[in-house]
Amino acid sequence: MPTPPKLADNEKNTPEAPDVDHRSHKLLPNPANGLFDPLPDDVYAALKADIAARGLLNPILCTPDFTVIAGHHRLKAAMELSLESVPVEIHDVDAAEAESQLIAANVLRRQLNPMEQARLIKRLKERYHVQPGPRGKGQGTANPVNFTGIAQTVGVDPETAHQLDRLNKLVPPLQELVSAGKLGTSHGVALAALDPEHQQALYDVIGESVTQLKLVDIRAAKKAPDTSGLEVSIAALETERERLQAELNRQPQSEAIVALTERLQAAEDAQQAAWAEVEPLRAERPIDRIVQTIVPDPGQAQRIQDLEAQLALFQPIAEQIEQHGTLQKEIVKLESEKKAAKSQLHSIAQLDPAPLVPQLQPEIQALLQIPKSWGTASRLSHIGRPKTPAPVVRPFGNTESD
């Protein structure tokens, strides 16, 4: 359904009608106006400033006994501005029709929050005696109003209206969170399924942190713990205990009775242990299961702080260890390469040259001719030059002077 257009609260939107100046303090608030939250502070401040600047443009609607139908915020602003008289428009209607007009005006002029819609649904159900449930029908009137009609009045579909109606089961602090937009409708509906005392206890423990709860945790808390398996085990243990007791009564006084007594005691101990596990689960409240999901261990924060301090101390050492590890890897890599090079050199040194001589014979012959040509060239190059001492020929090797 499209959202109805919003109108400024001081903007004329009623047919022209004769206005009557009336003493502002004589006008009475309508009890049904409590269904709706006050305007937000900034919106109300703007309305008050507009009335101060331009006067009250839209008359206040009221019944012949001056009970306000529409214009509660304008009346409040006028009284705060010390306006002694305000224009009013009298509608000659009874209290029920006045309430209907008040509801229609608020639904038309304002975007109601989920909690306002919930309160309105509850009020209309009470007014028309509508039975519980989304398909409930009114009773006791000539033209009964059903739940679908209520949903249409509020401006939502019947299923949404049914969900909103559940918000009325919330305790006041949680309803305020819904009104403020801090607690969503889905979470509110889930919490509304808890008993009021559990809702209040939960709010007392964690306050507005209730808005951080997960839907799955809230829904899981509503379910009682499954103790059926343990109860079956207890029944089996009880049966075994009774069987052992009967057998014990039939046995003569002998060693067998000692063994049976021990088995009987073991069965009783197991049964007591099982009951010890069941009883806390049965006594556990939904709030206990919910709080466990959000309330931290009191010592957890201190332990985290201590660990962070230790981590800060060990960080430089960890960095050095990491660098040392990197260097160690490089050393291992170089040692491996060195070992491979030595192995290759050893293989070359052990190589037998005999098989290579036939293949290298042409090259060897060519190399033997080189000294002869060097000798001829040397003699030619030394003609006409003074003789120089012959160079000292040293054997090739790693001598101290090399």
Tab-separated table of C-alpha atoms in Angstrom:
chain	number	residue	atom	x	y	z
A	1	MET	CA	0.000	0.000	0.000
A	2	PRO	CA	1.535	3.393	-0.942
A	3	THR	CA	2.491	5.698	1.892
A	4	PRO	CA	-0.077	8.488	2.326
A	5	PRO	CA	1.239	11.997	1.767
A	6	LYS	CA	2.566	13.752	4.840
A	7	LEU	CA	1.253	17.201	5.712
A	8	ALA	CA	2.843	19.773	7.952
A	9	ASP	CA	0.939	19.865	11.209
A	10	ASN	CA	0.299	23.581	10.788
A	11	GLU	CA	-0.740	23.326	7.126
A	12	LYS	CA	-4.393	23.738	6.174
A	13	ASN	CA	-5.878	20.482	4.928
A	14	THR	CA	-9.535	20.707	5.997
A	15	PRO	CA	-12.469	22.199	4.100
A	16	GLU	CA	-13.184	25.811	4.819
A	17	ALA	CA	-15.331	26.036	7.934
A	18	PRO	CA	-16.149	28.799	10.368
A	19	ASP	CA	-13.476	28.935	13.029
A	20	VAL	CA	-14.167	29.770	16.625
A	21	ASP	CA	-11.599	31.381	18.875
A	22	HIS	CA	-11.478	29.508	22.127
A	23	ARG	CA	-9.407	29.614	25.252
A	24	SER	CA	-6.539	27.205	24.748
A	25	HIS	CA	-6.567	25.996	28.349
A	26	LYS	CA	-10.215	24.943	28.035
A	27	LEU	CA	-9.471	22.313	25.352
A	28	LEU	CA	-9.188	18.720	26.594
A	29	PRO	CA	-6.797	16.064	25.224
A	30	ASN	CA	-8.361	12.962	23.744
A	31	PRO	CA	-7.494	9.769	25.681
A	32	ALA	CA	-7.002	7.923	22.383
A	33	ASN	CA	-4.131	10.239	21.543
A	34	GLY	CA	-1.988	8.166	23.907
A	35	LEU	CA	-1.828	5.515	21.190
A	36	PHE	CA	0.669	7.663	19.321
A	37	ASP	CA	4.172	8.796	20.254
A	38	PRO	CA	5.011	12.499	20.490
A	39	LEU	CA	6.587	14.108	17.462
A	40	PRO	CA	10.398	13.949	17.326
A	41	ASP	CA	12.017	16.925	19.050
A	42	ASP	CA	13.282	18.512	15.847
A	43	VAL	CA	9.917	18.193	14.080
A	44	TYR	CA	8.057	19.631	17.063
A	45	ALA	CA	10.535	22.519	17.306
A	46	ALA	CA	9.945	23.331	13.623
A	47	LEU	CA	6.165	23.242	14.151
A	48	LYS	CA	6.417	25.551	17.159
A	49	ALA	CA	8.644	27.989	15.269
A	50	ASP	CA	6.195	28.028	12.344
A	51	ILE	CA	3.260	28.810	14.655
A	52	ALA	CA	5.293	31.555	16.338
A	53	ALA	CA	6.054	33.104	12.940
A	54	ARG	CA	2.775	32.643	11.052
A	55	GLY	CA	0.194	31.884	13.694
A	56	LEU	CA	-1.977	28.797	13.933
A	57	LEU	CA	-3.116	28.265	10.321
A	58	ASN	CA	-5.068	25.028	10.744
A	59	PRO	CA	-7.895	25.084	13.298
A	60	ILE	CA	-7.911	22.496	16.035
A	61	LEU	CA	-10.686	19.956	15.556
A	62	CYS	CA	-12.713	19.165	18.664
A	63	THR	CA	-16.062	17.821	19.854
A	64	PRO	CA	-18.828	20.028	21.294
A	65	ASP	CA	-17.363	19.466	24.776
A	66	PHE	CA	-13.992	20.703	23.429
A	67	THR	CA	-12.262	17.332	23.470
A	68	VAL	CA	-9.558	17.536	20.830
A	69	ILE	CA	-9.922	15.296	17.797
A	70	ALA	CA	-6.883	16.521	15.836
A	71	GLY	CA	-4.271	19.101	16.729
A	72	HIS	CA	-2.747	17.991	20.043
A	73	HIS	CA	0.770	19.082	19.046
A	74	ARG	CA	-0.492	22.435	17.747
A	75	LEU	CA	-2.386	22.996	20.972
A	76	LYS	CA	0.692	22.164	23.039
A	77	ALA	CA	2.842	24.571	21.023
A	78	ALA	CA	0.218	27.316	21.301
A	79	MET	CA	0.090	26.957	25.080
A	80	GLU	CA	3.900	27.016	25.312
A	81	LEU	CA	3.833	30.203	23.208
A	82	SER	CA	1.278	31.658	25.689
A	83	LEU	CA	-1.473	32.000	23.072
A	84	GLU	CA	-4.607	32.586	25.116
A	85	SER	CA	-7.016	31.684	22.316
A	86	VAL	CA	-6.797	29.387	19.307
A	87	PRO	CA	-9.074	28.770	16.327
A	88	VAL	CA	-11.126	25.614	16.656
A	89	GLU	CA	-13.502	23.699	14.433
A	90	ILE	CA	-16.371	21.925	16.180
A	91	HIS	CA	-17.383	18.453	14.913
A	92	ASP	CA	-20.700	17.311	16.352
A	93	VAL	CA	-19.733	13.655	16.821
A	94	ASP	CA	-19.779	11.198	19.696
A	95	ALA	CA	-16.678	9.847	21.432
A	96	ALA	CA	-16.438	6.747	19.209
A	97	GLU	CA	-16.563	8.757	15.995
A	98	ALA	CA	-14.151	11.305	17.447
A	99	GLU	CA	-11.694	8.476	18.128
A	100	SER	CA	-12.119	7.173	14.563
A	101	GLN	CA	-11.373	10.634	13.166
A	102	LEU	CA	-8.338	10.990	15.438
A	103	ILE	CA	-6.956	7.637	14.255
A	104	ALA	CA	-7.614	8.453	10.601
A	105	ALA	CA	-5.873	11.826	10.935
A	106	ASN	CA	-2.763	10.303	12.504
A	107	VAL	CA	-2.579	7.462	9.987
A	108	LEU	CA	-2.911	9.961	7.130
A	109	ARG	CA	-0.580	12.657	8.396
A	110	ARG	CA	2.167	10.623	10.054
A	111	GLN	CA	4.442	7.684	9.292
A	112	LEU	CA	3.652	5.510	12.297
A	113	ASN	CA	6.433	3.440	13.813
A	114	PRO	CA	5.829	-0.289	14.451
A	115	MET	CA	4.981	0.230	18.122
A	116	GLU	CA	2.386	2.897	17.316
A	117	GLN	CA	0.854	0.547	14.767
A	118	ALA	CA	0.827	-2.251	17.355
A	119	ARG	CA	-0.956	-0.093	19.944
A	120	LEU	CA	-3.470	1.035	17.338
A	121	ILE	CA	-4.209	-2.563	16.329
A	122	LYS	CA	-4.719	-3.525	19.955
A	123	ARG	CA	-7.064	-0.584	20.546
A	124	LEU	CA	-9.162	-1.374	17.453
A	125	LYS	CA	-9.389	-5.046	18.448
A	126	GLU	CA	-10.665	-4.041	21.863
A	127	ARG	CA	-13.060	-1.508	20.423
A	128	TYR	CA	-14.615	-3.891	17.934
A	129	HIS	CA	-14.228	-7.002	20.117
A	130	VAL	CA	-12.218	-8.749	17.420
A	131	GLN	CA	-11.208	-12.287	18.297
A	132	PRO	CA	-7.486	-13.140	18.525
A	133	GLY	CA	-5.674	-14.224	15.375
A	134	PRO	CA	-5.294	-12.744	11.889
A	135	ARG	CA	-8.739	-14.072	10.833
A	136	GLY	CA	-10.593	-12.952	13.926
A	137	LYS	CA	-14.031	-11.395	13.523
A	138	GLY	CA	-15.749	-8.776	15.614
A	139	GLN	CA	-18.655	-9.574	17.859
A	140	GLY	CA	-21.581	-7.724	19.332
A	141	THR	CA	-22.097	-5.133	16.564
A	142	ALA	CA	-24.490	-4.944	13.669
A	143	ASN	CA	-21.654	-4.583	11.170
A	144	PRO	CA	-18.749	-6.403	12.781
A	145	VAL	CA	-15.224	-5.349	11.843
A	146	ASN	CA	-12.825	-8.217	11.196
A	147	PHE	CA	-9.068	-8.286	11.551
A	148	THR	CA	-8.589	-7.558	7.848
A	149	GLY	CA	-10.542	-4.341	8.267
A	150	ILE	CA	-8.319	-3.348	11.186
A	151	ALA	CA	-5.220	-4.054	9.115
A	152	GLN	CA	-6.571	-1.848	6.315
A	153	THR	CA	-7.247	0.956	8.796
A	154	VAL	CA	-3.654	0.810	9.998
A	155	GLY	CA	-2.374	0.561	6.415
A	156	VAL	CA	-0.760	-2.901	6.471
A	157	ASP	CA	-1.653	-6.391	5.280
A	158	PRO	CA	-3.306	-8.827	7.748
A	159	GLU	CA	-0.203	-10.979	8.295
A	160	THR	CA	1.942	-7.915	9.066
A	161	ALA	CA	-0.778	-6.658	11.402
A	162	HIS	CA	-0.723	-10.007	13.208
A	163	GLN	CA	3.052	-9.737	13.711
A	164	LEU	CA	2.765	-6.116	14.876
A	165	ASP	CA	0.036	-7.085	17.347
A	166	ARG	CA	2.532	-9.398	19.092
A	167	LEU	CA	4.681	-6.382	19.996
A	168	ASN	CA	2.015	-5.442	22.543
A	169	LYS	CA	3.272	-8.376	24.665
A	170	LEU	CA	6.654	-6.685	25.143
A	171	VAL	CA	7.449	-5.117	28.504
A	172	PRO	CA	7.548	-1.271	28.466
A	173	PRO	CA	11.360	-0.879	28.204
A	174	LEU	CA	11.432	-3.095	25.102
A	175	GLN	CA	8.438	-1.275	23.623
A	176	GLU	CA	10.374	1.972	24.004
A	177	LEU	CA	13.296	0.474	22.067
A	178	VAL	CA	10.904	-0.445	19.248
A	179	SER	CA	9.420	3.075	19.242
A	180	ALA	CA	12.921	4.568	19.066
A	181	GLY	CA	13.824	2.358	16.108
A	182	LYS	CA	16.573	0.563	18.055
A	183	LEU	CA	14.804	-2.817	18.175
A	184	GLY	CA	13.462	-4.241	14.925
A	185	THR	CA	10.025	-5.763	14.521
A	186	SER	CA	11.362	-9.299	13.966
A	187	HIS	CA	13.509	-9.177	17.112
A	188	GLY	CA	10.651	-7.618	19.055
A	189	VAL	CA	8.258	-10.355	17.979
A	190	ALA	CA	10.797	-13.024	18.979
A	191	LEU	CA	11.327	-11.467	22.418
A	192	ALA	CA	7.571	-11.067	22.890
A	193	ALA	CA	7.286	-14.865	22.920
A	194	LEU	CA	9.168	-14.931	26.241
A	195	ASP	CA	7.337	-14.524	29.531
A	196	PRO	CA	7.161	-10.879	30.704
A	197	GLU	CA	9.300	-11.614	33.772
A	198	HIS	CA	11.996	-13.133	31.560
A	199	GLN	CA	11.853	-10.129	29.227
A	200	GLN	CA	12.281	-7.740	32.150
A	201	ALA	CA	15.066	-9.819	33.684
A	202	LEU	CA	16.879	-9.897	30.350
A	203	TYR	CA	16.621	-6.118	29.982
A	204	ASP	CA	17.789	-5.631	33.571
A	205	VAL	CA	20.904	-7.727	32.870
A	206	ILE	CA	22.025	-6.447	29.463
A	207	GLY	CA	19.991	-3.272	28.878
A	208	GLU	CA	19.991	-1.972	25.313
A	209	SER	CA	22.464	-4.688	24.341
A	210	VAL	CA	19.313	-6.740	23.846
A	211	THR	CA	19.236	-5.148	20.377
A	212	GLN	CA	22.466	-7.025	19.529
A	213	LEU	CA	21.002	-10.464	20.140
A	214	LYS	CA	20.673	-12.821	17.197
A	215	LEU	CA	17.244	-14.067	16.231
A	216	VAL	CA	18.479	-17.665	16.298
A	217	ASP	CA	19.601	-17.286	19.927
A	218	ILE	CA	16.290	-15.738	21.013
A	219	ARG	CA	14.267	-18.452	19.303
A	220	ALA	CA	16.488	-21.203	20.682
A	221	ALA	CA	16.047	-19.856	24.211
A	222	LYS	CA	12.278	-20.263	23.978
A	223	LYS	CA	12.652	-24.003	23.537
A	224	ALA	CA	13.028	-26.123	26.656
A	225	PRO	CA	16.193	-28.250	26.652
A	226	ASP	CA	15.692	-31.773	25.337
A	227	THR	CA	16.198	-34.140	28.274
A	228	SER	CA	14.358	-37.076	26.727
A	229	GLY	CA	17.554	-39.019	26.047
A	230	LEU	CA	18.750	-38.609	29.607
A	231	GLU	CA	15.349	-39.545	30.977
A	232	VAL	CA	15.357	-42.764	28.908
A	233	SER	CA	18.782	-43.572	30.330
A	234	ILE	CA	17.523	-42.928	33.850
A	235	ALA	CA	14.546	-45.246	33.283
A	236	ALA	CA	16.869	-47.963	31.994
A	237	LEU	CA	19.158	-47.534	34.986
A	238	GLU	CA	16.177	-47.747	37.333
A	239	THR	CA	15.071	-50.988	35.659
A	240	GLU	CA	18.588	-52.421	35.974
A	241	ARG	CA	18.768	-51.383	39.604
A	242	GLU	CA	15.484	-53.110	40.378
A	243	ARG	CA	16.623	-56.272	38.549
A	244	LEU	CA	19.887	-56.337	40.451
A	245	GLN	CA	18.084	-55.784	43.750
A	246	ALA	CA	15.739	-58.713	43.041
A	247	GLU	CA	18.660	-60.934	42.063
A	248	LEU	CA	20.519	-59.897	45.164
A	249	ASN	CA	17.570	-60.913	47.326
A	250	ARG	CA	17.524	-64.387	45.748
A	251	GLN	CA	21.270	-65.053	46.109
A	252	PRO	CA	22.661	-66.866	49.195
A	253	GLN	CA	25.294	-65.158	51.303
A	254	SER	CA	28.414	-65.717	49.212
A	255	GLU	CA	30.947	-63.949	47.034
A	256	ALA	CA	28.254	-63.448	44.408
A	257	ILE	CA	26.400	-61.124	46.740
A	258	VAL	CA	29.440	-58.869	46.986
A	259	ALA	CA	29.668	-58.592	43.202
A	260	LEU	CA	25.955	-57.872	42.902
A	261	THR	CA	26.166	-55.249	45.630
A	262	GLU	CA	28.953	-53.484	43.736
A	263	ARG	CA	26.978	-53.565	40.490
A	264	LEU	CA	23.917	-52.231	42.284
A	265	GLN	CA	25.912	-49.368	43.756
A	266	ALA	CA	27.363	-48.573	40.311
A	267	ALA	CA	23.851	-48.447	38.828
A	268	GLU	CA	22.650	-46.124	41.579
A	269	ASP	CA	25.667	-43.850	41.106
A	270	ALA	CA	25.033	-43.673	37.353
A	271	GLN	CA	21.382	-42.841	37.962
A	272	GLN	CA	22.270	-40.041	40.380
A	273	ALA	CA	24.810	-38.640	37.901
A	274	ALA	CA	22.169	-38.601	35.160
A	275	TRP	CA	19.684	-36.797	37.404
A	276	ALA	CA	22.389	-34.305	38.328
A	277	GLU	CA	22.695	-33.496	34.631
A	278	VAL	CA	18.956	-33.269	34.004
A	279	GLU	CA	17.940	-31.068	36.947
A	280	PRO	CA	20.039	-27.984	35.973
A	281	LEU	CA	18.671	-28.171	32.422
A	282	ARG	CA	15.114	-28.269	33.717
A	283	ALA	CA	15.747	-25.337	36.052
A	284	GLU	CA	17.486	-23.221	33.403
A	285	ARG	CA	15.556	-20.100	32.380
A	286	PRO	CA	15.425	-18.768	28.798
A	287	ILE	CA	17.211	-15.639	29.954
A	288	ASP	CA	20.172	-17.727	31.137
A	289	ARG	CA	20.591	-19.240	27.689
A	290	ILE	CA	20.284	-15.830	25.983
A	291	VAL	CA	22.672	-14.007	28.316
A	292	GLN	CA	25.339	-16.643	27.698
A	293	THR	CA	25.423	-15.538	24.051
A	294	ILE	CA	26.162	-11.870	24.785
A	295	VAL	CA	27.543	-11.362	28.310
A	296	PRO	CA	31.318	-11.996	28.276
A	297	ASP	CA	33.297	-13.780	30.964
A	298	PRO	CA	34.217	-11.090	33.555
A	299	GLY	CA	37.891	-12.129	33.480
A	300	GLN	CA	38.032	-12.440	29.723
A	301	ALA	CA	38.905	-8.780	29.072
A	302	GLN	CA	41.822	-8.887	31.545
A	303	ARG	CA	43.132	-12.128	30.054
A	304	ILE	CA	42.974	-10.619	26.576
A	305	GLN	CA	44.856	-7.537	27.807
A	306	ASP	CA	47.565	-9.682	29.425
A	307	LEU	CA	47.978	-11.756	26.283
A	308	GLU	CA	48.246	-8.631	24.136
A	309	ALA	CA	50.970	-7.286	26.451
A	310	GLN	CA	52.881	-10.566	26.204
A	311	LEU	CA	52.481	-10.505	22.447
A	312	ALA	CA	53.952	-6.999	22.304
A	313	LEU	CA	57.002	-8.188	24.265
A	314	PHE	CA	57.554	-11.227	22.082
A	315	GLN	CA	57.002	-9.434	18.777
A	316	PRO	CA	60.648	-8.262	18.308
A	317	ILE	CA	61.890	-11.738	19.246
A	318	ALA	CA	59.480	-13.299	16.787
A	319	GLU	CA	60.751	-10.996	14.041
A	320	GLN	CA	64.371	-11.955	14.825
A	321	ILE	CA	63.435	-15.630	14.782
A	322	GLU	CA	61.722	-15.157	11.450
A	323	GLN	CA	64.800	-13.372	10.002
A	324	HIS	CA	67.081	-16.079	11.422
A	325	GLY	CA	64.911	-18.716	9.832
A	326	THR	CA	65.171	-16.968	6.463
A	327	LEU	CA	68.981	-16.782	6.752
A	328	GLN	CA	69.131	-20.431	7.731
A	329	LYS	CA	67.183	-21.360	4.625
A	330	GLU	CA	69.607	-19.336	2.474
A	331	ILE	CA	72.607	-21.007	4.133
A	332	VAL	CA	71.144	-24.460	3.558
A	333	LYS	CA	70.481	-23.550	-0.072
A	334	LEU	CA	74.061	-22.306	-0.604
A	335	GLU	CA	75.525	-25.361	1.115
A	336	SER	CA	73.495	-27.562	-1.198
A	337	GLU	CA	74.708	-25.661	-4.257
A	338	LYS	CA	78.306	-25.835	-2.973
A	339	LYS	CA	78.015	-29.583	-2.457
A	340	ALA	CA	76.630	-30.038	-5.966
A	341	ALA	CA	79.492	-27.964	-7.442
A	342	LYS	CA	82.121	-30.011	-5.574
A	343	SER	CA	80.515	-33.217	-6.777
A	344	GLN	CA	80.578	-31.976	-10.355
A	345	LEU	CA	84.248	-30.902	-10.035
A	346	HIS	CA	85.164	-34.283	-8.563
A	347	SER	CA	83.485	-36.025	-11.476
A	348	ILE	CA	85.459	-33.960	-13.983
A	349	ALA	CA	88.757	-34.670	-12.166
A	350	GLN	CA	88.076	-38.398	-12.284
A	351	LEU	CA	87.298	-38.347	-16.013
A	352	ASP	CA	89.616	-40.637	-18.124
A	353	PRO	CA	91.060	-38.570	-21.058
A	354	ALA	CA	92.087	-41.625	-23.135
A	355	PRO	CA	88.768	-42.005	-24.982
A	356	LEU	CA	88.948	-38.312	-25.962
A	357	VAL	CA	92.463	-38.451	-27.604
A	358	PRO	CA	91.345	-39.829	-31.024
A	359	GLN	CA	88.632	-37.200	-31.214
A	360	LEU	CA	91.008	-34.362	-30.255
A	361	GLN	CA	93.949	-35.496	-32.477
A	362	PRO	CA	93.302	-32.907	-35.245
A	363	GLU	CA	93.107	-30.118	-32.705
A	364	ILE	CA	96.306	-31.309	-30.999
A	365	GLN	CA	98.200	-31.341	-34.335
A	366	ALA	CA	97.034	-27.838	-35.071
A	367	LEU	CA	98.149	-26.662	-31.659
A	368	LEU	CA	101.621	-28.243	-32.151
A	369	GLN	CA	102.147	-26.112	-35.246
A	370	ILE	CA	101.512	-22.886	-33.343
A	371	PRO	CA	104.904	-22.790	-31.482
A	372	LYS	CA	106.807	-23.146	-34.786
A	373	SER	CA	105.032	-20.179	-36.278
A	374	TRP	CA	105.574	-18.268	-33.045
A	375	GLY	CA	109.290	-19.043	-33.223
A	376	THR	CA	109.658	-17.712	-36.804
A	377	ALA	CA	107.649	-14.660	-35.949
A	378	SER	CA	109.730	-14.141	-32.836
A	379	ARG	CA	113.017	-14.227	-34.745
A	380	LEU	CA	111.771	-11.772	-37.283
A	381	SER	CA	110.451	-9.445	-34.639
A	382	HIS	CA	113.781	-9.342	-32.769
A	383	ILE	CA	116.014	-8.295	-35.744
A	384	GLY	CA	117.631	-4.977	-34.934
A	385	ARG	CA	116.521	-5.029	-31.298
A	386	PRO	CA	118.718	-5.420	-28.208
A	387	LYS	CA	118.495	-8.758	-26.539
A	388	THR	CA	116.369	-8.954	-23.390
A	389	PRO	CA	116.544	-11.510	-20.624
A	390	ALA	CA	114.393	-14.524	-21.215
A	391	PRO	CA	111.264	-14.612	-19.048
A	392	VAL	CA	111.237	-16.884	-16.064
A	393	VAL	CA	108.912	-19.823	-16.678
A	394	ARG	CA	107.088	-21.036	-13.602
A	395	PRO	CA	105.026	-24.144	-13.297
A	396	PHE	CA	101.228	-23.517	-13.312
A	397	GLY	CA	99.777	-23.786	-9.830
A	398	ASN	CA	98.665	-22.009	-6.603
A	399	THR	CA	102.160	-20.704	-5.516
A	400	GLU	CA	102.568	-17.968	-2.910
A	401	SER	CA	103.549	-15.364	-5.582
A	402	ASP	CA	100.694	-16.097	-8.026
